[in-house]
Short mmCIF file of C-alpha atoms in Angstrom, two decimals:
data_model
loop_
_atom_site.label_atom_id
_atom_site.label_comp_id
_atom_site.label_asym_id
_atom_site.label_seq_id
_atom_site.Cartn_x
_atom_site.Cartn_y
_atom_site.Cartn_z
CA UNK P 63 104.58 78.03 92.23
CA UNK P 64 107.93 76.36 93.16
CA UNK P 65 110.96 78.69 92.71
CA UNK P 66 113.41 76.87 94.86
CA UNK P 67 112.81 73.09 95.79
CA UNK P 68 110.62 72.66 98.81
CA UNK P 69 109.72 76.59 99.15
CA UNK P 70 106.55 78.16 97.62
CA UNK P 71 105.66 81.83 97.37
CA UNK P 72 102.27 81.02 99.32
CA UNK P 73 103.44 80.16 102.39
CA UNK P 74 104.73 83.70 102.13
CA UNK P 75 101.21 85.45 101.45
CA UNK P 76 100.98 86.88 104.92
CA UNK P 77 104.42 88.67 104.72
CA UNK P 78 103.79 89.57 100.95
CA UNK P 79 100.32 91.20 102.19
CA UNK P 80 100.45 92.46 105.56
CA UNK P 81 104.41 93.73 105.45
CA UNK P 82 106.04 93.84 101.65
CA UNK P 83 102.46 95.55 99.61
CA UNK P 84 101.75 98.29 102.29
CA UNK P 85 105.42 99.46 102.22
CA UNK P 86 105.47 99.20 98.65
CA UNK P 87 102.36 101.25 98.37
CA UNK P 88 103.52 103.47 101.21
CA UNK P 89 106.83 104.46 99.73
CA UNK P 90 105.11 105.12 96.49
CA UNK P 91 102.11 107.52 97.88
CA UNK P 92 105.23 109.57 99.91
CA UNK P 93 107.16 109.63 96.60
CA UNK P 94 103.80 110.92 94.92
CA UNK P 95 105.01 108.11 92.43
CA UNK P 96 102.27 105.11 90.71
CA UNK P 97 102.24 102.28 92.82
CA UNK P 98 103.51 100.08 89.74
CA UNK P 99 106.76 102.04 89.42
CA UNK P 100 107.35 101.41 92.82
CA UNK P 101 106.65 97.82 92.26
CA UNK P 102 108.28 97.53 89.11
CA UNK P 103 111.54 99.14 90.77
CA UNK P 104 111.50 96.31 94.01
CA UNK P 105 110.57 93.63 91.24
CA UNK P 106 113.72 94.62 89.57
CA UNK P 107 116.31 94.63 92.66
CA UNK P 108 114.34 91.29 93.44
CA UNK P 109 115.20 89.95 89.98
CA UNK P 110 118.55 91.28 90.28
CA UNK P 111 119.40 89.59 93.61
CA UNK P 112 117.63 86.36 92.30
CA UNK P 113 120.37 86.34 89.02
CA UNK P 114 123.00 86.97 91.21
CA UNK P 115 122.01 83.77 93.79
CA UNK P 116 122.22 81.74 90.24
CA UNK P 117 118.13 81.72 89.38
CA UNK P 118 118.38 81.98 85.51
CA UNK P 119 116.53 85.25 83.06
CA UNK P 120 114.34 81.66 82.12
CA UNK P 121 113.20 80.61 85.25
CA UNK P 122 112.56 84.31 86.28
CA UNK P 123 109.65 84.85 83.46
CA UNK P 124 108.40 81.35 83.77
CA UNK P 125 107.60 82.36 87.18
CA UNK P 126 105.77 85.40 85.85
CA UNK P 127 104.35 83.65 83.35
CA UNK P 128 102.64 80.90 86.28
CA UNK P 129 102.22 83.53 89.00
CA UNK P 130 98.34 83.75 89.81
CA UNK P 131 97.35 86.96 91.56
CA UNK P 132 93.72 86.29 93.15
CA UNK P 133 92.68 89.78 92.62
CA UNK P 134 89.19 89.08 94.32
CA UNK P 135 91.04 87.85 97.64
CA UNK P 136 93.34 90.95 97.45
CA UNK P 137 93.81 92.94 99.98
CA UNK P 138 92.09 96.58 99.99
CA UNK P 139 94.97 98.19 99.06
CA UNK P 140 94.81 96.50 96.10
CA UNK P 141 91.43 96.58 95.28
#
């Protein structure tokens, strides 16, 4: 998926999975909080700072809408 030209969220997957999903899951486990609300709560500041660099509410949930999560290739923490 290409949200700004030339950069794709793969060539991220290693920070997304070794460094963003165990804090993420982390934070929520200390909070005693689901793991979604923690997500949904970064996905939000995320979205925020994304309108604010000029990424339109459009191209936000078309990115949504094409994001593929391999669920099978997860990482435990997932699973």
């Amino acid at each position: 998926m290409n949200l700004y030209d030339g950069h794709r969220v793969e060539d991220h997957a290693s920070f997304l999975f070794d460094d963003v999903l165990p804090a993420v899951v982390g934070y929520a486990d200390s909070q005693g909080v689901p793991t979604g609300v923690a997500a949904f709560a970064v996905f939000l500041t995320m979205a925020g700072i994304m309108a604010i660099d000029g990424v339109g509410r459009d191209e936000i949930i078309r990115a949504i809408d094409e994001m593929r999560f391999p669920a099978d290739s997860a990482p435990e923490v997932l699973q």
